[in-house]
Amino acid sequence: MKITNVDELKKIANDIRKDIVEQVYRAQSGHPGGSLSIADILTVLYFNQMNVDEKMPNSPVRDRLVLSKGHCSPALYAVLAKKGYFSEDELQKFRNIDGKLQGHPDMTKVPGVDMTTGSLGQGLSVCNGMALNSKLNHDGYRVYCILGDGEIEEGQVWEAAMTSHKYKLDNLCVIVDNNNLQIDGEIGKVKGLDNIEGKFKSFGFNTIVIDGNNIEQLIDAFNTAKTTKGMPTAIIAKTIKGKGVSFMENKVEWHGKGPNEEEYKQAMEELNKNV
Amino acid sequence: MENKKIPTRQSYGEALVKLGEKNKDVVVLDADLSTATKTQIFAKQFPERFFDIGISEQDMMSTAAGFATCSKIPYVSTFAVFAAGRAYDQIRNSICYPNLNVKICATHAGITVGEDGATHQMLEDISMMRTLPNMTVISTSDDTQTKWAVEEIAKIKGPVYLRLSRYGVPVIYDENQKFEIGKAVQIGEGTDATIFATGVAVVEALKAKEELSKRNIDVRVVDVHTIKPIDKEMIIKCAKETKRIITIEDHSIIGGLGGAICEVLCEQPHSIVYGDNYFERPIKVERMGIQDTFGKSGKADALMKYFKITSDYIIEKF
């Protein structure tokens, strides 16, 4: 069932944020910053856009999503649990030796995970394979690929972009989580990375630049992507790393660590206020 | 052995078309080498199921993984050095870890690539591929065996690395020969030595066997077409029944066929009985192959001699 009410989607995104904080707090490990920045993207995709059914996670004609920036698994796990792919109790065992939820998504262990990821730069190629299969079989499903902005420093992303263009994969939609930060600092400083839109445009993509933490803009962008024919779409989603938790926002030190008890309580307090 | 020499890459290309006719789930990917890997034969027959990904092997491997998540059976080809080497991480993380049904058919393995030289002569692929969990590793010796393997690996659910060669080899087996993945083929009953061989080296071992028999030295040859899972039973049997063990391969002696056989034997009890002899230590294994060095340019035949992996160098050991 697709949710079209924006306020309802905003509430779900907020719940997802709480589940992200909960997971990295319980595990005392994981990547809250980039997970929080994609919470709205994943919420809109799974609750408003994608043709998926949690009761048939392996349906051959389902839409697919590859979280190429696999370290942001807490966001994906939170969304899949909320959709009902598996029990929300499992989130408590994120990164735990007794749990299914690995640090990075494992398709063989978790229903709803369409591809195992973790080593950056490989997801777009995988999506090309899935999208080509959709075309070959005339299945009509769509494929979504979430890339980190730092991740696109991997050369394979651009090998894959050429392939998406060659085969005119208009059933493919790339979302770049453009939060501007990677482990060693700003993307512009670490790698001199800029003009992400221009790069994708020159590789033959239809490009759309939006506020990636804005539900309405996300819905509009995905709808535009769906109706764009003959070329793949890249949505450059300008996001805030750590979005929703004041002390994590735009702070690179929250790329990959869990909060302590005090920080956890403050984060949850802030997020609870949004309800 | 027939005289006509056929490179296993050619056998692969021909078998792929037959497989494609029978199995509509088979798709083929190449990285701008389809004329050399022989996937172009498939491309001509089934253009809609052939994908030339261009000179981007990492992209090709992960694209194949994507196809495999959708129940297709991708056969992926490029030179062995670009498959196992350049795209190792993609094979590891996007194919083997999720146990996806991708068949990596890597041609131009070993020094027998010839004139292209060291950058193109893959000598470590068996070693790297067999350390990966879920991976099956196959290295075929002739036309008959290769054609069998191309069809057979489609029946395995999971990743396979099939090692193929540019070097022409005579046909060893007639079409009635039965093969089984994981079961090595024993040729002869000789007890003076076992020569374990794989790929293009099998023919050399057979030539040596023939020459040695003229000198009343009776050796057996074991064609180890499946490197992983290795045929432990056969290795232990031969260690018990024969006086010496020699391994030969167009691959580094580190981690290849020789390495795999040593791993099996060193875990056996420290006493091996053969005939009236009783040894209180592991049996000696003599590993012939590329001795921890890079290759070089030259004609394949000349390189086989240069790197001492021809029948003459086997015979020299007796």
Coordinates of N, CA and C in Angstrom, one line a residue, chain A residues 19-33 35 71-75 77 91-97 101-104 248 253-260 263-264:
Chain A
D19 N 15.0 4.8 14.8 CA 15.5 3.4 14.7 C 16.9 3.4 14.4
I20 N 17.4 4.3 13.6 CA 18.8 4.4 13.2 C 19.6 4.7 14.5
V21 N 19.2 5.7 15.2 CA 19.9 6.1 16.4 C 19.9 4.9 17.4
E22 N 18.8 4.2 17.5 CA 18.7 3.1 18.4 C 19.7 2.0 18.0
Q23 N 19.7 1.7 16.7 CA 20.6 0.6 16.3 C 22.1 0.9 16.6
V24 N 22.5 2.1 16.2 CA 24.0 2.4 16.4 C 24.3 2.6 17.9
Y25 N 23.3 3.0 18.7 CA 23.5 3.1 20.1 C 23.6 1.6 20.7
R26 N 22.7 0.8 20.4 CA 22.8 -0.6 20.9 C 24.1 -1.3 20.5
A27 N 24.5 -1.1 19.2 CA 25.7 -1.8 18.7 C 26.9 -1.1 19.2
Q28 N 26.8 0.2 19.6 CA 27.9 1.0 19.9 C 28.9 1.0 18.7
S29 N 28.3 1.1 17.6 CA 29.1 1.0 16.3 C 28.1 1.2 15.2
G30 N 28.7 1.5 14.0 CA 27.8 1.8 12.8 C 27.9 3.2 12.4
H31 N 27.1 3.6 11.4 CA 27.3 4.9 10.7 C 26.0 5.7 10.7
P32 N 25.9 6.5 11.8 CA 24.7 7.3 11.9 C 24.6 8.5 10.9
G33 N 25.7 9.2 10.7 CA 25.6 10.4 9.8 C 25.0 10.2 8.5
S35 N 23.4 7.5 7.4 CA 22.1 6.9 7.5 C 21.0 7.9 7.7
H71 N 27.4 1.0 4.1 CA 27.6 1.3 5.5 C 26.4 2.0 6.1
C72 N 25.5 2.5 5.3 CA 24.3 3.2 5.9 C 23.2 2.2 6.0
S73 N 23.5 0.9 6.3 CA 22.6 -0.1 6.5 C 21.5 0.2 7.5
P74 N 21.8 0.9 8.6 CA 20.8 1.1 9.6 C 19.5 1.7 9.1
A75 N 19.7 2.6 8.1 CA 18.6 3.3 7.5 C 17.7 2.3 6.7
Y77 N 17.7 -1.1 7.1 CA 17.1 -2.0 8.0 C 15.9 -1.5 8.7
L91 N 16.3 -5.3 14.9 CA 17.1 -4.1 14.9 C 18.0 -4.0 16.2
Q92 N 17.5 -4.6 17.3 CA 18.3 -4.5 18.5 C 19.6 -5.3 18.4
K93 N 19.6 -6.2 17.4 CA 20.8 -7.1 17.3 C 21.7 -6.7 16.1
F94 N 21.5 -5.4 15.6 CA 22.3 -4.9 14.6 C 23.8 -5.0 14.9
R95 N 24.6 -5.6 14.0 CA 26.0 -5.7 14.2 C 26.4 -6.7 15.3
N96 N 25.4 -7.4 15.8 CA 25.6 -8.4 16.9 C 25.9 -9.8 16.4
I97 N 26.8 -10.5 17.0 CA 27.1 -11.9 16.6 C 25.9 -12.8 16.5
L101 N 21.5 -8.9 11.1 CA 21.8 -7.6 10.4 C 23.3 -7.3 10.5
Q102 N 24.0 -7.6 9.5 CA 25.4 -7.4 9.4 C 25.7 -5.9 9.3
G103 N 26.9 -5.6 9.6 CA 27.4 -4.2 9.5 C 27.0 -3.6 8.2
H104 N 27.2 -4.4 7.1 CA 26.8 -4.0 5.8 C 25.8 -5.0 5.2
M248 N 24.7 16.0 15.6 CA 25.3 15.2 14.6 C 25.4 15.9 13.2
E253 N 32.6 13.8 12.4 CA 33.0 12.8 13.4 C 31.9 11.8 13.7
W254 N 30.6 12.1 13.2 CA 29.5 11.2 13.4 C 29.3 10.3 12.1
H255 N 30.4 10.2 11.3 CA 30.3 9.3 10.2 C 30.2 7.9 10.7
G256 N 31.0 7.5 11.6 CA 31.0 6.1 11.9 C 31.3 5.7 13.4
K257 N 30.3 6.2 14.3 CA 30.4 5.7 15.7 C 29.1 5.8 16.3
G258 N 28.9 5.0 17.4 CA 27.6 5.0 18.1 C 27.7 6.1 19.2
P259 N 26.5 6.6 19.6 CA 26.5 7.6 20.6 C 26.6 7.0 22.0
N260 N 27.1 7.8 23.0 CA 27.0 7.2 24.4 C 25.6 7.4 24.9
E263 N 24.3 11.1 24.9 CA 24.0 11.5 23.5 C 22.8 10.8 23.0
Y264 N 22.7 9.5 23.3 CA 21.5 8.8 22.8 C 20.2 9.4 23.3

